[in-house]
Every structure is written in structure tokens, then in C-alpha cells.
Amino acid sequence: MESFDEERAPLPRNMIENSMFEEEPDVVDLAKETTPSYPLDPDDVVYEPRTSRLLVRGLAENDADEDEEDYESSARLLGMSFMNRSSNQRTSASAFIRQEPSSFCSMPSTKTLVAGVFILVLVASMVMVIYFLPGCTFTKDGCKKTNASQEVVFPISESGEPFPWADLRLPGAVVPVHYNILLHPNLTTMTFKGTVSITMTLQQDTDKLILHSSNMKISRATFEGKEVKPLEYKLWQQIAITFPELKKGQQCTLKLEYSANLSNSYDGFYNSSYLDTTGTRRVLAATQFEPLAARKAFPCFDEPAFKATFSVKIKRESRYISLSNMPKTSTTPLPDGLLLDEFEKSVTMSTYLVAFIVANMSSVSRNVSGTQVSVYAVPDKKDQVHYALDSAAKLLEFYNEFFDINYPLSKLDMVAIPDFLAGAMENWGLITFRETTLLVGNHSSPLDKQLVTSVIAHELAHQWFGNLVTMMWWNDLWLNEGFASYMQYMSIEKLFPELDIDNEFLNVRFRALAKDSLNSSHPISSVVKTPEQVEEMFDSVSYEKGASILLMVNSTLNDGEFRKGVIEYLKKFKNRNTVNEDLWNSLSSVSKLPSGVAEMMNTWTLQKGFPLVTVDRTGSKVKLSQEHFLLDAGNFTSKNLWHIPLTYVNDSCSIASDCKQVFLLKEKSANLDIPAGVKWLKFNYKNEGFYIVDYGVEGWKALIDALQQDVNVLSHDDRAALVNNMFMLSRLGKVSFRQVLNLLDYMSNETETTPLTEALGQLMHMLRMLEKRQDLNLVGRMQAYIIGHFQALMDSQLWEEESSVAKQTLRFTLLEISCSFNRGNCTDKAMAVFNNWVASNGTDHIPGDLMRVVFTQAAKTEDGWNTLLQAYRHSIYDLEKRKMLEALASTQNVSKIVWILKAGLSGSVIQNQELPLVISTVCKSFAGYLYAWNFVKENWEKITQRFPIGSFAIQNIIVSTTSQFSTKLQLQELQNFFSSLKDKGSQMRSVEEAAETIKLNIQWMDKNLDTLRNWL
């Protein structure tokens, strides 16, 4: 899935409903049930000691002390009866305590002493025997008993009967083989009816069947032709069928008839709507199943490892078409006037990849290497699909050759959905997109085309990485998303060099470093249990860091080894599920890397964060040391070590790839010998490695001096990396902010996009924090500093068409800052362009990269804002509409800020999918950021009804509203609000990230405000 980055574009990062899973399940004590209503399978149930059961039930409200629990276990071991904990029994027992005479103890007799010693010896002997019995410990677990009856804790189903399973994950006793699905969506009542018949195979003897179902009314169920009554446990979205025990190897069939509402959120089988050019509201039904929502469309085994084949039939009205993963084989008229579409049996795939759409759409098609490739859009936008078709054709041919495995389906549909939360979704054979990530109008800029091409490349790569070979469980999501992200950059660089995708990939790696530098980050391959944890795996670490470490390993291996290993991986695990180690083993089998790929890369995927490499040079001797780069606001210390393929260049050879030298740093520190005449060293060639380098005072000075003498002594990638590393080290406290300013002095000679945009981005982030603190004097001086260093570049920008993506990116960045500082030569020109556009009724074209600059300036006026709102309502070009929306949300007018936030939430004028963008844009302004934060707090319930807890939309909202807070009061407010939510979001990793970011902002301000005042 391509999640949608509200700040730029969906260059990586996701969505579904989770809040229902947070409650503590009801439990029943089956030990007290004399006649269970179903047979028990001891391998499938969950046992808990009585202490645990009592605590789950909440007896006496307070948890028992661990000392008491340990005492209970030990007492059981010694055959002693444990005192009852209830307060009433303790009270009654106190009346029988023997009253001793005050201050007097009688001496025991010899006989009593002998008896006492004997008892002690006997007890000690019993203890020793018990201790050395196999499986006995002095813990709560006690001794293992082979036949003793233990207490079983199960949830309570909706019918009041015990539910025969007590785990969020499904048992592996039964696996699906094939699904027959019949669906009838009613786009008038927004409901649907369905029938699913599941053929299954038993992997072991069992007497029950557990699968997923959510928000469905099951009207009839038959198992092996006999009517049965399913048990449902809604909290975990599971249903169960019990039956007399069946044996391993048997096949069986379950048939379910059901009905449900089309979802109002963006997951499951959901309804979508849009306004056409006549102002008529049109409706459609589409699906979004990843990660946990196929169960909302049909009962199924909704985990990625349960792969099966699918046969789909859809009833529809004649005014709509229907699409699914496979080609349509027939359409049959029905007596009730409906049509029945039947689709081919699918390839083997996971449930989250199943998809279907019922809508009124138009398409264009082309045969590409035996595959019918089609692009669909609503009729009003059918002329915007041609660029996507051309791009997909090139990419499909490239992937067929690169992976040495042809795309296995006979058709590939790409569909633009008007109301769609994710950037795109890789459903096999039926890829769904936002309109902004698939459609390209006649006036779209090269920068717009870069976005669309990137998303298409990402989703097509998924047809191999994710669809053909799928991760076993969501903990290894990066095997899907990290690979698809890396392949999108690799393929575009080769096929579309004019799109300058290497610059975007460098920015992506910088973003990934920033996210992964926090203590709230997580390993690429993480433990994932709850639905919220699954949702939160769709983040920068899985996408961007995943892509970054694949670049690193590819650049470390010899030519061609990476591709050979990838091909072996895909062919070996075709139609199967994999874990992290499977990829590394495939690469190791073709690699000559001395230490082995698996040994090296496990240090990058199984522990969070990345290393800081410190370079300490004395003459020809260089000491290299590594530590965890951790922007930790607390006292956390890390002993993590990485196997780092260090690359470096020096002043004698620094630009060409042949200049690169490699040193593998595996230990805490190591020594490197270099020629005595070397003036400077630059590590991490072109930032291909996922680490940051500190050169020490002298090392940094040598590099800065070299850049001031000749800016081209390093590649623009390496120059941008130095800027990024210096700012990151400043946040860590390893370099002073004065050193940062010393490096930026060379910028007067810089002309390349990536170093300039990196420096400007870092400075503007600082400026926004200062604005939020209302330090107006320092804000003015920071603005003066930025203008002083970049004024010449700002004033040299032209307002005409520009074909270079890199130059468009730089121009947009410079002019947006210049106009935001209210510099007359920028604001006057922007308003002149806008007025010409209005006078021409929108026919006087504005270059795509300048639209947001022009519209944002116009939105500062009452007339301009109202004009933009009307244009937004009627435009059919979604990339253009998005820039209008950002401009509207950038207003400083409080009443308009309040209106646009409410409009984004209501979904009437502004679709709900745009609410995260509206909030993040409002937060950039001083007038808006506190309103946005209050809006989120006041409307949290409504927001989480539209966007699942843990989803990328929610992550984006939390981070954007809080990332510029830098006071203790703001930190306390954030903590108080989210702690009050409990099961509605308090445990999200993004909340932890937000709190950590505020603490770091506070620390940075405390350390650097005086420096800023002294040096700006």
C-alpha cells in the first residue's frame, strides 16, 4: 500500500478500524462448568493460574502484590492451603487470633524443640525433592502436572456461550483452499448481501473452526451441508463453528449467508461519492482491505499467511460496471433486472489483496507483453488517464525483465477512486489509487508527473513483492513496503531520468533518519500483536528506512548480486509467505560478502535506530567508532552495534563511483590507515548508507574549508548529506550551532537543489518553532539571516514554465519562503499572476510548481480566498484542487480557519480524506496551530470514527499538530489529553513520538536560544 504523505506526496508511508480491540474481554471459568457445550482441545486453549483469573475478573479491584502471588505459588508447592484474600474473611479470622500475655514468652520444652527440628528437616526435604523434580520452579508456574485439571479462560460470545478461542491470531489447525463469493451491493440503501463458501483443509485434528467476521449479520450457516449456529466474539472480530472432531488431511466446506452496511469509513467494502460537473452527487462502492478489513466484506481467514484462491460473482444495476482482481468471464441478466458478473478463479493470494468495485467509470486499455493494462476514472476525468497508461506500460515491461518472472495475471486494472484515504493499494490485478496519484491533466507539471509515476511504480512493484511473495505476518511488513519503495526509485531512475527521482530518494532517506533517531522508533522487523500495532507498522520505518537499507545493501554487494538474490528469493518463495531471514539467505547465497548478508543486515532490521560514526584522525591514522544515534530526551542508554559498510572518499578522488572505498566496521571501534597527504575525508558516499558521521572539530573544518574554496569538490548528494548531518548532530548536542552556521556560509556559492532545500527546510523548521514561542525579535533576525544567505537565489527565479523537476523543486521552495516573508517582489508578482488567471477564467495557465505559491498569496485577501473556494468546488483537476486546498488552509483569518477545519471533518465541501492535509497546513501558521490542536482534542471521537486508530492519517494528525510545540506547558497538555483517552488512542506510538519530539524541542531551545541571539 502507498500511504499518503500529506506534506509532499505519497512517497512512502497507511489504514483500518481498530478501537474495538482495546477492551478487556469478558471471561468465563470453564472449570466450574460441569457439562461444556463443546469438546475442548487442550492444544488450542489458553490456561491461566487462578491468581491471573482472579485479577482479570477484578476481585477486590486492586492487583495482588507480587509477593502475595509468589507466596501463593510456594504455599501450593508445599501442600499448604492459601489464605483467602477477601477482606471479609480476613476480618472474621482476626477474632480467632490467640492473645498472648503481654511482654512474656515461655521457654519451649526439649520435646517441643526436637519435634520442631524434625518438622523443619521434613519440610526442607520435601522442598528439595520438589525443587529437583523436572519442570518445578519456585514461581507462579509451579510444577507441571500431566493430568491435573487446570482452569481455562475463554471469552464470552454474543449468545452468552463460551467462545472456544482466546487469541487475536487464528489457530493453524484449518487452512482455506478456495473461496466462492457472491456479493450484491445496493448503492441506494448503502447495504450489501453476500454468500461465501469456503473450502478448507485440516492441518491437524480439531473440533472447531475459527475465522474472522466483522459487522455482519449472518442469516444462515452450513458446515458440510448441515445447518450450524456460529458463535461470535465481536471484540476480536471472530466467529466459531464447533463440530465433532475431524482428522488431519480432511477437507470440509463452510457456507455463510450474510448482510451488512457498506462502510462509512475508508476500509472494508465502503461507499464513496463525488460531485460530477453538473453538480449531481454520484455514488460507488469500492474496497480497501489492507491490513485487517477483508473480514468486513466476507467472513474469511484474514491473515496474510492464509493464502487461497477466490471466485467472485457480483450482482449490479445496469448503470454500473463491476471490477475484481481477475478478468470477467460472463455477464448474465437476472429476472429482477439486475446483472450478474462472474470473474475468473484467482491466483493464490492473501485476503487483503482481494478487491471489487461497483461504479460508473470509463477506461482506456493497452496490451503490454500479453497483459491487458487498463486505467479507469469517472467519466468527467477520462481524458486524464493517458499518462498513467504510458507509464504503467514501461514499468510493467521493466519489472518483467528485472525480476525474470512475468506478471502472472492476464489483466492489470488501475482505478482512480474519488474518495480514497491511502495513496494507492496494490490489490492483485485491480490497483486502486487516489485521483491525485493517478490522473494527470494537460496542465500538470513535471513535478506532478513525478508523483504519479512514483506511486504507479510502487504499486506495480508490489505485484511481485507483497502479492507473489508475501510476508508471513505484519511484523515483516517492510518486506512488502520497503522493497516496493526501493524499486519505485530504482525503476524511475532508469526509465524516467528526467524526473530527477534521485533527489526525492535522498530527501526520503533524510526523513527516515529523523524518524528513526527517536527513542519511540522501532525495529524494521518488530513484534506486532494488536490491530493498533499492525496499523502503526505502516510508517516511515517500514517504507523509508526499509528502502534505505536496501539501497545500502545493493551498493555494498558486487555488481548484479543484488538482482540475482532478489530473483532467487522470488522464485523460491513464489505464492508463499516469508520472514525477514528468507530474504537475507537468498542474497547470501549469491553474494561474496565475507561476513554474509544475513549477519550484517540483521543488525539493521532487528534493532531500532542507526549508528553515529565518529571519525578521529591523527595524521595517517583514523580511529572509527560507532554508537547509537539517539535523540533521547530521557536517560535511556543503548549498547546496539551495527555491521556498517562504511564508504568514503577523499580530496584526491571524490566524485566518481570508482573513488569510493569500503571499510566494514563491526566492532565498537576500529582503526583505518590512509595516505599521509590526504587533506580531508568524506564518509558515506552519496549518503547510500543509513548512518550519520561526525568528523570532529578539525575534520569538519577541513570539509568546510574545501567547500568554500570549491563547492564542486563533492557531489551535490554529499553536500546535502553534510548539511543534514550537521543539523542532526546539533540536535544531538555533538556540535555547536555556531558550527552549523559556519557550514552554511558556503551556501552563497551553492546552486544545486538538494543541498539548498535541505538547508532551507532545516532553517524554516527552526523559524516555525520560534514563531510559536512568539519570540518576535528572534523571528525577525532569523528571517533576515535566511534572506541574507538566499536573497540572490530568490530574486533570480523566473515565473515561467520550467521543464526540470529539480529546478521546479528549488524554485517552489525559494518563492514560497520569499512570499511568506512578505517580500514585495514576490508577493506582487504572485498577485499579478493570480489576477491574470482569474481574468482569463482559469485559462491563463499557472506553472504547476508555482500554483501553491500563487494561490497561497491570493488566499491572504478576502476576495482571493473566496475566489479560490469557488474554483475548488468546480475544478475537475485533482492535483490543482489539492494546491487550492492547501492555500485555503494557510489563511491567517481565524473564522476561515475554523470553517475549513469543520468542512474537512464534515466531508460536504471538502472530502474527509483531505482532513489530515487541512490540519497539517493550518498548523504551519501562527494563527492556526493552536486552533488546530484544540479542534483535534474537541473532535477526537469523530476523527477516530473516520480514520482508524493507529492509521497513518491519525499518525499524521498527531505529529503535525504537536511537532512545533516547545514548552513544558504544551508537553503537559499533550500528555494529559492522550492519557485521558485510554483505549481510544493513548497507547499509540505516535503519541510517544509526539511527546518525545516536544521534549527535544524544549531541550534544543534551552541550549541554542542564546547562541541564536548572539550570532544571528
Coordinates of N, CA, C and O in Angstrom, one line a residue, residues 797-866:
Q797 N 14.7 33.9 -9.5 CA 13.8 32.9 -10.0 C 12.8 33.5 -11.0 O 12.3 34.6 -10.9
L798 N 12.5 32.8 -12.1 CA 11.6 33.2 -13.1 C 10.2 32.6 -12.9 O 10.1 31.5 -12.3
W799 N 9.2 33.2 -13.4 CA 7.8 32.8 -13.1 C 7.2 32.2 -14.4 O 6.0 32.3 -14.7
E800 N 8.1 31.5 -15.2 CA 7.6 30.9 -16.4 C 7.7 29.4 -16.3 O 8.1 28.8 -15.3
E801 N 7.3 28.7 -17.4 CA 7.4 27.2 -17.4 C 8.8 26.8 -17.2 O 9.7 27.4 -17.8
E802 N 9.0 25.7 -16.5 CA 10.3 25.1 -16.2 C 10.2 23.6 -16.4 O 9.3 23.0 -15.8
S803 N 11.0 23.0 -17.2 CA 10.9 21.6 -17.5 C 11.7 20.7 -16.5 O 11.3 19.6 -16.4
S804 N 12.7 21.3 -15.9 CA 13.5 20.4 -15.0 C 12.8 20.3 -13.6 O 12.4 21.3 -13.0
V805 N 12.6 19.0 -13.2 CA 12.0 18.8 -11.9 C 12.8 19.4 -10.7 O 12.3 20.0 -9.8
A806 N 14.1 19.2 -10.8 CA 15.0 19.7 -9.8 C 14.9 21.2 -9.7 O 14.8 21.8 -8.6
K807 N 14.8 21.9 -10.8 CA 14.7 23.4 -10.8 C 13.4 23.8 -10.3 O 13.2 24.8 -9.6
Q808 N 12.3 23.1 -10.7 CA 11.0 23.4 -10.2 C 10.9 23.2 -8.6 O 10.3 24.1 -8.0
T809 N 11.5 22.2 -8.1 CA 11.5 22.0 -6.7 C 12.2 23.1 -6.0 O 11.7 23.6 -4.9
L810 N 13.4 23.5 -6.5 CA 14.1 24.6 -5.9 C 13.3 26.0 -6.0 O 13.2 26.7 -5.0
R811 N 12.8 26.2 -7.2 CA 12.0 27.5 -7.4 C 10.8 27.5 -6.4 O 10.6 28.6 -5.8
F812 N 10.1 26.5 -6.3 CA 8.9 26.5 -5.4 C 9.4 26.7 -4.0 O 8.8 27.6 -3.3
T813 N 10.5 26.1 -3.5 CA 10.9 26.3 -2.1 C 11.3 27.7 -1.9 O 10.9 28.3 -0.9
L814 N 12.1 28.3 -2.8 CA 12.6 29.7 -2.6 C 11.5 30.7 -2.6 O 11.4 31.6 -1.8
L815 N 10.6 30.5 -3.6 CA 9.5 31.5 -3.7 C 8.4 31.4 -2.6 O 7.9 32.4 -2.2
E816 N 8.2 30.2 -2.2 CA 7.3 30.0 -1.1 C 7.8 30.7 0.2 O 7.0 31.4 0.9
I817 N 9.1 30.6 0.5 CA 9.7 31.3 1.6 C 9.7 32.8 1.4 O 9.3 33.6 2.3
S818 N 10.0 33.2 0.2 CA 10.1 34.7 -0.1 C 8.8 35.3 0.1 O 8.6 36.4 0.7
C819 N 7.7 34.7 -0.4 CA 6.4 35.3 -0.3 C 5.9 35.2 1.1 O 5.2 36.1 1.6
S820 N 6.2 34.1 1.9 CA 5.8 34.0 3.3 C 6.4 35.1 4.1 O 5.9 35.5 5.2
F821 N 7.6 35.6 3.7 CA 8.3 36.7 4.4 C 7.7 38.1 3.9 O 8.2 39.1 4.3
N822 N 6.7 38.1 3.0 CA 6.1 39.3 2.5 C 7.1 40.2 1.8 O 7.0 41.4 1.9
R823 N 8.0 39.6 1.1 CA 8.9 40.3 0.2 C 8.2 40.8 -1.0 O 7.6 40.0 -1.8
G824 N 8.2 42.1 -1.2 CA 7.3 42.7 -2.2 C 7.5 42.2 -3.6 O 6.5 42.0 -4.4
N825 N 8.8 41.9 -4.0 CA 8.9 41.5 -5.4 C 8.3 40.1 -5.6 O 8.1 39.7 -6.7
C826 N 8.1 39.3 -4.5 CA 7.5 38.0 -4.6 C 6.0 38.1 -4.6 O 5.2 37.6 -5.4
T827 N 5.5 38.9 -3.6 CA 4.1 39.0 -3.3 C 3.4 39.7 -4.5 O 2.3 39.3 -4.9
D828 N 4.0 40.7 -5.0 CA 3.4 41.5 -6.1 C 3.3 40.6 -7.4 O 2.3 40.7 -8.1
K829 N 4.4 39.9 -7.6 CA 4.3 39.0 -8.8 C 3.3 37.9 -8.7 O 2.6 37.6 -9.6
A830 N 3.2 37.4 -7.5 CA 2.2 36.3 -7.3 C 0.8 36.8 -7.5 O 0.0 36.1 -8.1
M831 N 0.5 38.0 -7.0 CA -0.8 38.5 -7.1 C -1.1 38.9 -8.6 O -2.3 38.7 -9.1
A832 N -0.1 39.3 -9.3 CA -0.3 39.7 -10.7 C -0.6 38.4 -11.5 O -1.6 38.4 -12.4
V833 N 0.1 37.3 -11.2 CA -0.2 36.0 -11.9 C -1.6 35.6 -11.6 O -2.4 35.1 -12.4
F834 N -2.0 35.7 -10.3 CA -3.3 35.2 -9.9 C -4.4 36.1 -10.5 O -5.4 35.5 -11.0
N835 N -4.3 37.4 -10.6 CA -5.3 38.2 -11.2 C -5.5 37.9 -12.7 O -6.6 37.9 -13.2
N836 N -4.4 37.6 -13.4 CA -4.4 37.2 -14.8 C -5.2 35.9 -14.9 O -6.0 35.7 -15.9
W837 N -5.0 35.0 -14.0 CA -5.6 33.7 -14.0 C -7.1 33.9 -13.8 O -7.9 33.2 -14.5
V838 N -7.5 34.7 -12.9 CA -8.9 35.0 -12.6 C -9.6 35.6 -13.8 O -10.7 35.3 -14.3
A839 N -8.9 36.6 -14.4 CA -9.4 37.4 -15.5 C -9.7 36.5 -16.7 O -10.6 36.7 -17.5
S840 N -8.8 35.5 -16.9 CA -8.9 34.6 -18.0 C -9.9 33.4 -17.8 O -10.0 32.5 -18.6
N841 N -10.5 33.5 -16.6 CA -11.4 32.4 -16.2 C -10.7 31.1 -16.1 O -11.2 30.0 -16.4
G842 N -9.5 31.1 -15.6 CA -8.7 29.9 -15.4 C -8.0 29.4 -16.6 O -7.3 28.3 -16.5
T843 N -8.1 30.0 -17.8 CA -7.4 29.5 -19.0 C -6.0 30.0 -19.1 O -5.2 29.4 -19.8
D844 N -5.6 31.1 -18.4 CA -4.2 31.6 -18.4 C -3.4 30.7 -17.4 O -3.6 30.8 -16.2
H845 N -2.7 29.8 -18.0 CA -2.1 28.7 -17.2 C -1.0 29.2 -16.2 O -0.2 30.1 -16.6
I846 N -1.1 28.7 -15.0 CA 0.0 28.9 -14.0 C 0.9 27.7 -13.9 O 0.4 26.6 -13.8
P847 N 2.2 27.8 -14.0 CA 3.1 26.7 -13.9 C 2.7 25.9 -12.7 O 2.5 26.4 -11.6
G848 N 2.7 24.5 -12.8 CA 2.2 23.7 -11.7 C 3.0 23.9 -10.4 O 2.4 23.8 -9.3
D849 N 4.3 24.1 -10.5 CA 5.1 24.2 -9.2 C 4.9 25.6 -8.6 O 5.2 25.7 -7.4
L850 N 4.3 26.5 -9.3 CA 4.0 27.9 -8.7 C 2.6 28.0 -8.2 O 2.3 29.1 -7.6
M851 N 1.7 27.1 -8.6 CA 0.3 27.2 -8.2 C 0.2 27.5 -6.7 O -0.6 28.4 -6.3
R852 N 0.8 26.7 -5.9 CA 0.6 26.8 -4.4 C 1.1 28.1 -3.9 O 0.5 28.8 -3.1
V853 N 2.2 28.6 -4.5 CA 2.8 29.9 -4.1 C 1.8 31.0 -4.5 O 1.5 31.9 -3.6
V854 N 1.3 31.0 -5.7 CA 0.3 32.0 -6.1 C -1.0 31.9 -5.3 O -1.5 33.0 -4.9
F855 N -1.5 30.7 -5.2 CA -2.8 30.6 -4.5 C -2.7 31.0 -3.0 O -3.6 31.6 -2.5
T856 N -1.6 30.6 -2.4 CA -1.4 31.0 -1.0 C -1.3 32.5 -0.8 O -1.9 33.0 0.2
Q857 N -0.7 33.2 -1.7 CA -0.6 34.6 -1.6 C -2.0 35.2 -1.8 O -2.4 36.1 -1.1
A858 N -2.7 34.7 -2.8 CA -4.1 35.2 -3.0 C -5.0 34.9 -1.9 O -5.9 35.8 -1.6
A859 N -4.8 33.8 -1.2 CA -5.7 33.5 -0.1 C -5.6 34.4 1.1 O -6.4 34.3 2.1
K860 N -4.6 35.3 1.1 CA -4.4 36.2 2.2 C -5.4 37.3 2.2 O -5.6 38.0 3.2
T861 N -6.1 37.5 1.0 CA -7.1 38.5 0.9 C -8.5 37.9 0.9 O -8.7 36.7 0.5
E862 N -9.5 38.6 1.3 CA -10.9 38.1 1.4 C -11.4 37.7 0.0 O -11.9 36.6 -0.2
D863 N -11.2 38.6 -1.0 CA -11.7 38.2 -2.3 C -10.9 37.0 -2.9 O -11.5 36.1 -3.5
G864 N -9.6 37.0 -2.7 CA -8.8 35.9 -3.2 C -9.2 34.6 -2.6 O -9.4 33.5 -3.3
W865 N -9.5 34.6 -1.3 CA -9.9 33.3 -0.6 C -11.2 32.8 -1.1 O -11.4 31.6 -1.4
N866 N -12.2 33.7 -1.3 CA -13.5 33.3 -1.7 C -13.4 32.8 -3.2 O -14.1 31.9 -3.6

